[in-house]
Amino acid sequence: MVAADSVIVRRGPLRAAVRGPFEPHLAGHDDVHKEWLARHGNATLIPKLSGHARTLFLEAARKAGIPLAPRWQRHTEQQLPISIQVRRSADRLRWSGAIAAEELVRAWSDDQAFEIILPDGPDQFGAAAGAILRVACHSRVSRLHATPALWTQHVRALSLDSLHAEGMTMPTITGGNPGGAAQNPVEVAPDILARRIHRALDAWLLDKLNAHLQPFFASNADPGRPVGLTVANDLRAAMAATWVDWRASFADDPGLLNHFLRLMICAVEDGDNRDAAQVLVGPTKRKEIIRGTAVSLAIAAAWQTTSPKGAGPGNLIRERDGDSAWAGHGCAANLINGNDMALCAASYMWQTQFVILIVKGMIEVARGAERAFAQIDSDQPALSETDGAGPVIMSINRDFSDAVAAGLGALRDLLAAVEARHFEVLNKAIEKGGAA
């Protein structure tokens, strides 16, 4: 065995020549490896930390002052941190430093370290506080220079202790003002500053999402398995065509993209506390965003005209031929108000006519949620419940996985059966109420 902090597996030209000196060690490797796997069985599986456990260890390492891994130290040493400062100035915010606000996205795109100086408390920043924290909470190497007594509880509630997601980390908060970052001052309204930052971050996520989806559409390529499904050729082609329209809509309307991503990562729609969901949208949740978008695209490609929705309730809308449109919620959240999605999805009071749940490990929730396809035990549904007392809830169960692997026709049949079951239960409830 060779101890190493990082390993590069070389591929490319002259590969045979590079491997030449190691041929004696590689001879018969496949047969020996298969024998080893058969002998040890499940013991060969690599353990994986849960999101909660990973967060616990990260926080413990931070408190103990354990340094970053050597490879990250080497990476950060090559980049000098960039300092920026944001402070209150009457009814506006004064931004100063070496970069414009939109360039904070480099904390994600280039792992650029930022020293973010915040002399005032979070209540003085309005919507801009959430935008700045969104950058920092998904950055490995950026720090906040702020008063811990004013900021720590606020930041922790939106990250480590979030009620809507697991696996979030909390940026380092250092007390005191190191000075500097006074060049190029600009005064701007808090809402405008927040919008500029969010739009830059969302555009970067859209590019990353597209970069993963395009090879998937072409060949089922899924590095890291965020989609985690094998999809038939005809369905992938239909998804690709749907994605062309969705992507164009997202590029044309930044508000539509922001709303779609925010509700993809958070099940709760709270207009009075948007930061609780907004801060969660970033590279830490990249896999959930990819998976959620891919599954939503598959259903949209097979289920009449389904497209992103720019305002609540939900982030999707389905136009139905000759009938009222349905609002939908494509959701890849881990938690709902602090409870595991798998335990409370079926009983949560969703605000839309259909829900697409995208969480690994919660496959069987759909069976429990079949009652929620139209969960009506009361004698008579309310007059406002003309489309059913409960939403059509779909998740990635075995039937769904088999259908997408079989093709577009199979998925259409499955969705038609789900919808028919929804209205069958609704009609029975109405008949029961009429007979009472």
PDB file of N, CA and C in Angstrom, residues 190-245:
ATOM      1  N   PRO A 190     -30.225  47.856  -0.835  1.00  0.00           N
ATOM      2  CA  PRO A 190     -30.019  46.456  -0.430  1.00  0.00           C
ATOM      3  C   PRO A 190     -30.657  45.441  -1.372  1.00  0.00           C
ATOM      4  N   ASP A 191     -31.882  45.707  -1.812  1.00  0.00           N
ATOM      5  CA  ASP A 191     -32.558  44.756  -2.692  1.00  0.00           C
ATOM      6  C   ASP A 191     -31.838  44.609  -4.027  1.00  0.00           C
ATOM      7  N   ILE A 192     -31.329  45.710  -4.546  1.00  0.00           N
ATOM      8  CA  ILE A 192     -30.623  45.663  -5.832  1.00  0.00           C
ATOM      9  C   ILE A 192     -29.303  44.908  -5.688  1.00  0.00           C
ATOM     10  N   LEU A 193     -28.580  45.157  -4.588  1.00  0.00           N
ATOM     11  CA  LEU A 193     -27.327  44.441  -4.357  1.00  0.00           C
ATOM     12  C   LEU A 193     -27.592  42.937  -4.238  1.00  0.00           C
ATOM     13  N   ALA A 194     -28.627  42.573  -3.483  1.00  0.00           N
ATOM     14  CA  ALA A 194     -28.964  41.154  -3.331  1.00  0.00           C
ATOM     15  C   ALA A 194     -29.299  40.527  -4.674  1.00  0.00           C
ATOM     16  N   ARG A 195     -30.060  41.247  -5.491  1.00  0.00           N
ATOM     17  CA  ARG A 195     -30.470  40.709  -6.785  1.00  0.00           C
ATOM     18  C   ARG A 195     -29.265  40.487  -7.686  1.00  0.00           C
ATOM     19  N   ARG A 196     -28.313  41.411  -7.676  1.00  0.00           N
ATOM     20  CA  ARG A 196     -27.115  41.253  -8.512  1.00  0.00           C
ATOM     21  C   ARG A 196     -26.321  40.014  -8.119  1.00  0.00           C
ATOM     22  N   ILE A 197     -26.158  39.817  -6.815  1.00  0.00           N
ATOM     23  CA  ILE A 197     -25.387  38.664  -6.345  1.00  0.00           C
ATOM     24  C   ILE A 197     -26.113  37.362  -6.675  1.00  0.00           C
ATOM     25  N   HIS A 198     -27.407  37.299  -6.368  1.00  0.00           N
ATOM     26  CA  HIS A 198     -28.179  36.076  -6.620  1.00  0.00           C
ATOM     27  C   HIS A 198     -28.191  35.723  -8.108  1.00  0.00           C
ATOM     28  N   ARG A 199     -28.329  36.721  -8.958  1.00  0.00           N
ATOM     29  CA  ARG A 199     -28.376  36.429 -10.399  1.00  0.00           C
ATOM     30  C   ARG A 199     -27.065  35.839 -10.894  1.00  0.00           C
ATOM     31  N   ALA A 200     -25.947  36.341 -10.407  1.00  0.00           N
ATOM     32  CA  ALA A 200     -24.646  35.793 -10.807  1.00  0.00           C
ATOM     33  C   ALA A 200     -24.497  34.353 -10.318  1.00  0.00           C
ATOM     34  N   LEU A 201     -24.921  34.096  -9.085  1.00  0.00           N
ATOM     35  CA  LEU A 201     -24.820  32.748  -8.526  1.00  0.00           C
ATOM     36  C   LEU A 201     -25.736  31.778  -9.266  1.00  0.00           C
ATOM     37  N   ASP A 202     -26.975  32.213  -9.533  1.00  0.00           N
ATOM     38  CA  ASP A 202     -27.928  31.343 -10.224  1.00  0.00           C
ATOM     39  C   ASP A 202     -27.465  31.027 -11.645  1.00  0.00           C
ATOM     40  N   ALA A 203     -26.903  32.028 -12.332  1.00  0.00           N
ATOM     41  CA  ALA A 203     -26.415  31.808 -13.699  1.00  0.00           C
ATOM     42  C   ALA A 203     -25.293  30.775 -13.704  1.00  0.00           C
ATOM     43  N   TRP A 204     -24.416  30.835 -12.707  1.00  0.00           N
ATOM     44  CA  TRP A 204     -23.333  29.848 -12.614  1.00  0.00           C
ATOM     45  C   TRP A 204     -23.906  28.455 -12.380  1.00  0.00           C
ATOM     46  N   LEU A 205     -24.899  28.339 -11.501  1.00  0.00           N
ATOM     47  CA  LEU A 205     -25.522  27.038 -11.252  1.00  0.00           C
ATOM     48  C   LEU A 205     -26.213  26.504 -12.501  1.00  0.00           C
ATOM     49  N   LEU A 206     -26.850  27.387 -13.259  1.00  0.00           N
ATOM     50  CA  LEU A 206     -27.507  26.962 -14.504  1.00  0.00           C
ATOM     51  C   LEU A 206     -26.478  26.395 -15.478  1.00  0.00           C
ATOM     52  N   ASP A 207     -25.329  27.036 -15.594  1.00  0.00           N
ATOM     53  CA  ASP A 207     -24.276  26.525 -16.478  1.00  0.00           C
ATOM     54  C   ASP A 207     -23.791  25.159 -16.016  1.00  0.00           C
ATOM     55  N   LYS A 208     -23.605  24.989 -14.705  1.00  0.00           N
ATOM     56  CA  LYS A 208     -23.165  23.704 -14.169  1.00  0.00           C
ATOM     57  C   LYS A 208     -24.223  22.626 -14.387  1.00  0.00           C
ATOM     58  N   LEU A 209     -25.471  22.990 -14.210  1.00  0.00           N
ATOM     59  CA  LEU A 209     -26.577  22.059 -14.430  1.00  0.00           C
ATOM     60  C   LEU A 209     -26.617  21.618 -15.888  1.00  0.00           C
ATOM     61  N   ASN A 210     -26.501  22.561 -16.794  1.00  0.00           N
ATOM     62  CA  ASN A 210     -26.517  22.241 -18.222  1.00  0.00           C
ATOM     63  C   ASN A 210     -25.314  21.368 -18.605  1.00  0.00           C
ATOM     64  N   ALA A 211     -24.143  21.656 -18.024  1.00  0.00           N
ATOM     65  CA  ALA A 211     -22.936  20.882 -18.339  1.00  0.00           C
ATOM     66  C   ALA A 211     -23.084  19.421 -17.931  1.00  0.00           C
ATOM     67  N   HIS A 212     -23.869  19.144 -16.894  1.00  0.00           N
ATOM     68  CA  HIS A 212     -24.083  17.747 -16.502  1.00  0.00           C
ATOM     69  C   HIS A 212     -25.199  17.104 -17.328  1.00  0.00           C
ATOM     70  N   LEU A 213     -26.247  17.857 -17.622  1.00  0.00           N
ATOM     71  CA  LEU A 213     -27.397  17.273 -18.304  1.00  0.00           C
ATOM     72  C   LEU A 213     -27.120  16.939 -19.766  1.00  0.00           C
ATOM     73  N   GLN A 214     -26.344  17.758 -20.456  1.00  0.00           N
ATOM     74  CA  GLN A 214     -26.142  17.518 -21.890  1.00  0.00           C
ATOM     75  C   GLN A 214     -25.511  16.155 -22.177  1.00  0.00           C
ATOM     76  N   PRO A 215     -24.408  15.765 -21.502  1.00  0.00           N
ATOM     77  CA  PRO A 215     -23.880  14.408 -21.731  1.00  0.00           C
ATOM     78  C   PRO A 215     -24.856  13.313 -21.291  1.00  0.00           C
ATOM     79  N   PHE A 216     -25.645  13.599 -20.256  1.00  0.00           N
ATOM     80  CA  PHE A 216     -26.636  12.614 -19.817  1.00  0.00           C
ATOM     81  C   PHE A 216     -27.677  12.391 -20.905  1.00  0.00           C
ATOM     82  N   PHE A 217     -28.159  13.465 -21.509  1.00  0.00           N
ATOM     83  CA  PHE A 217     -29.126  13.327 -22.595  1.00  0.00           C
ATOM     84  C   PHE A 217     -28.537  12.520 -23.749  1.00  0.00           C
ATOM     85  N   ALA A 218     -27.260  12.723 -24.034  1.00  0.00           N
ATOM     86  CA  ALA A 218     -26.626  12.091 -25.185  1.00  0.00           C
ATOM     87  C   ALA A 218     -26.377  10.597 -24.974  1.00  0.00           C
ATOM     88  N   SER A 219     -25.970  10.212 -23.736  1.00  0.00           N
ATOM     89  CA  SER A 219     -25.502   8.825 -23.576  1.00  0.00           C
ATOM     90  C   SER A 219     -25.755   8.220 -22.197  1.00  0.00           C
ATOM     91  N   ASN A 220     -26.583   8.835 -21.381  1.00  0.00           N
ATOM     92  CA  ASN A 220     -26.790   8.375 -20.001  1.00  0.00           C
ATOM     93  C   ASN A 220     -25.566   8.608 -19.121  1.00  0.00           C
ATOM     94  N   ALA A 221     -24.589   9.386 -19.602  1.00  0.00           N
ATOM     95  CA  ALA A 221     -23.409   9.688 -18.785  1.00  0.00           C
ATOM     96  C   ALA A 221     -23.851  10.449 -17.539  1.00  0.00           C
ATOM     97  N   ASP A 222     -23.384   9.988 -16.374  1.00  0.00           N
ATOM     98  CA  ASP A 222     -23.847  10.561 -15.108  1.00  0.00           C
ATOM     99  C   ASP A 222     -22.726  10.486 -14.069  1.00  0.00           C
ATOM    100  N   PRO A 223     -21.620  11.224 -14.282  1.00  0.00           N
ATOM    101  CA  PRO A 223     -20.489  11.151 -13.344  1.00  0.00           C
ATOM    102  C   PRO A 223     -20.911  11.482 -11.921  1.00  0.00           C
ATOM    103  N   GLY A 224     -20.543  10.615 -10.984  1.00  0.00           N
ATOM    104  CA  GLY A 224     -20.941  10.816  -9.607  1.00  0.00           C
ATOM    105  C   GLY A 224     -22.353  10.351  -9.301  1.00  0.00           C
ATOM    106  N   ARG A 225     -23.123   9.958 -10.333  1.00  0.00           N
ATOM    107  CA  ARG A 225     -24.472   9.425 -10.198  1.00  0.00           C
ATOM    108  C   ARG A 225     -25.457  10.342  -9.477  1.00  0.00           C
ATOM    109  N   PRO A 226     -25.435  11.646  -9.714  1.00  0.00           N
ATOM    110  CA  PRO A 226     -26.466  12.486  -9.087  1.00  0.00           C
ATOM    111  C   PRO A 226     -27.865  12.191  -9.625  1.00  0.00           C
ATOM    112  N   VAL A 227     -27.986  11.870 -10.925  1.00  0.00           N
ATOM    113  CA  VAL A 227     -29.301  11.518 -11.458  1.00  0.00           C
ATOM    114  C   VAL A 227     -29.699  10.143 -10.930  1.00  0.00           C
ATOM    115  N   GLY A 228     -28.789   9.191 -11.048  1.00  0.00           N
ATOM    116  CA  GLY A 228     -29.010   7.880 -10.442  1.00  0.00           C
ATOM    117  C   GLY A 228     -30.068   7.032 -11.109  1.00  0.00           C
ATOM    118  N   LEU A 229     -30.396   7.309 -12.371  1.00  0.00           N
ATOM    119  CA  LEU A 229     -31.401   6.548 -13.095  1.00  0.00           C
ATOM    120  C   LEU A 229     -30.876   6.196 -14.478  1.00  0.00           C
ATOM    121  N   THR A 230     -31.277   5.045 -14.970  1.00  0.00           N
ATOM    122  CA  THR A 230     -31.019   4.684 -16.365  1.00  0.00           C
ATOM    123  C   THR A 230     -32.260   5.046 -17.158  1.00  0.00           C
ATOM    124  N   VAL A 231     -32.095   5.908 -18.152  1.00  0.00           N
ATOM    125  CA  VAL A 231     -33.236   6.443 -18.899  1.00  0.00           C
ATOM    126  C   VAL A 231     -33.131   6.024 -20.356  1.00  0.00           C
ATOM    127  N   ALA A 232     -34.234   5.551 -20.919  1.00  0.00           N
ATOM    128  CA  ALA A 232     -34.265   5.078 -22.306  1.00  0.00           C
ATOM    129  C   ALA A 232     -33.951   6.205 -23.282  1.00  0.00           C
ATOM    130  N   ASN A 233     -33.475   5.811 -24.468  1.00  0.00           N
ATOM    131  CA  ASN A 233     -33.038   6.797 -25.468  1.00  0.00           C
ATOM    132  C   ASN A 233     -34.150   7.766 -25.861  1.00  0.00           C
ATOM    133  N   ASP A 234     -35.353   7.234 -26.118  1.00  0.00           N
ATOM    134  CA  ASP A 234     -36.422   8.127 -26.590  1.00  0.00           C
ATOM    135  C   ASP A 234     -36.848   9.111 -25.510  1.00  0.00           C
ATOM    136  N   LEU A 235     -36.828   8.672 -24.254  1.00  0.00           N
ATOM    137  CA  LEU A 235     -37.189   9.583 -23.174  1.00  0.00           C
ATOM    138  C   LEU A 235     -36.099  10.636 -22.969  1.00  0.00           C
ATOM    139  N   ARG A 236     -34.827  10.249 -23.074  1.00  0.00           N
ATOM    140  CA  ARG A 236     -33.747  11.240 -22.945  1.00  0.00           C
ATOM    141  C   ARG A 236     -33.837  12.275 -24.060  1.00  0.00           C
ATOM    142  N   ALA A 237     -34.197  11.842 -25.265  1.00  0.00           N
ATOM    143  CA  ALA A 237     -34.352  12.788 -26.374  1.00  0.00           C
ATOM    144  C   ALA A 237     -35.482  13.773 -26.086  1.00  0.00           C
ATOM    145  N   ALA A 238     -36.583  13.278 -25.527  1.00  0.00           N
ATOM    146  CA  ALA A 238     -37.699  14.160 -25.182  1.00  0.00           C
ATOM    147  C   ALA A 238     -37.317  15.100 -24.046  1.00  0.00           C
ATOM    148  N   MET A 239     -36.545  14.606 -23.082  1.00  0.00           N
ATOM    149  CA  MET A 239     -36.061  15.461 -21.992  1.00  0.00           C
ATOM    150  C   MET A 239     -35.158  16.559 -22.532  1.00  0.00           C
ATOM    151  N   ALA A 240     -34.283  16.209 -23.480  1.00  0.00           N
ATOM    152  CA  ALA A 240     -33.372  17.196 -24.066  1.00  0.00           C
ATOM    153  C   ALA A 240     -34.149  18.305 -24.765  1.00  0.00           C
ATOM    154  N   ALA A 241     -35.203  17.932 -25.498  1.00  0.00           N
ATOM    155  CA  ALA A 241     -36.016  18.940 -26.190  1.00  0.00           C
ATOM    156  C   ALA A 241     -36.740  19.835 -25.180  1.00  0.00           C
ATOM    157  N   THR A 242     -37.227  19.241 -24.112  1.00  0.00           N
ATOM    158  CA  THR A 242     -37.885  20.029 -23.066  1.00  0.00           C
ATOM    159  C   THR A 242     -36.897  20.973 -22.393  1.00  0.00           C
ATOM    160  N   TRP A 243     -35.676  20.474 -22.165  1.00  0.00           N
ATOM    161  CA  TRP A 243     -34.648  21.287 -21.501  1.00  0.00           C
ATOM    162  C   TRP A 243     -34.267  22.499 -22.344  1.00  0.00           C
ATOM    163  N   VAL A 244     -34.306  22.394 -23.657  1.00  0.00           N
ATOM    164  CA  VAL A 244     -34.011  23.550 -24.512  1.00  0.00           C
ATOM    165  C   VAL A 244     -34.950  24.704 -24.166  1.00  0.00           C
ATOM    166  N   ASP A 245     -36.233  24.386 -24.023  1.00  0.00           N
ATOM    167  CA  ASP A 245     -37.221  25.430 -23.698  1.00  0.00           C
ATOM    168  C   ASP A 245     -37.035  25.931 -22.266  1.00  0.00           C
TER     169      ASP A 245
END
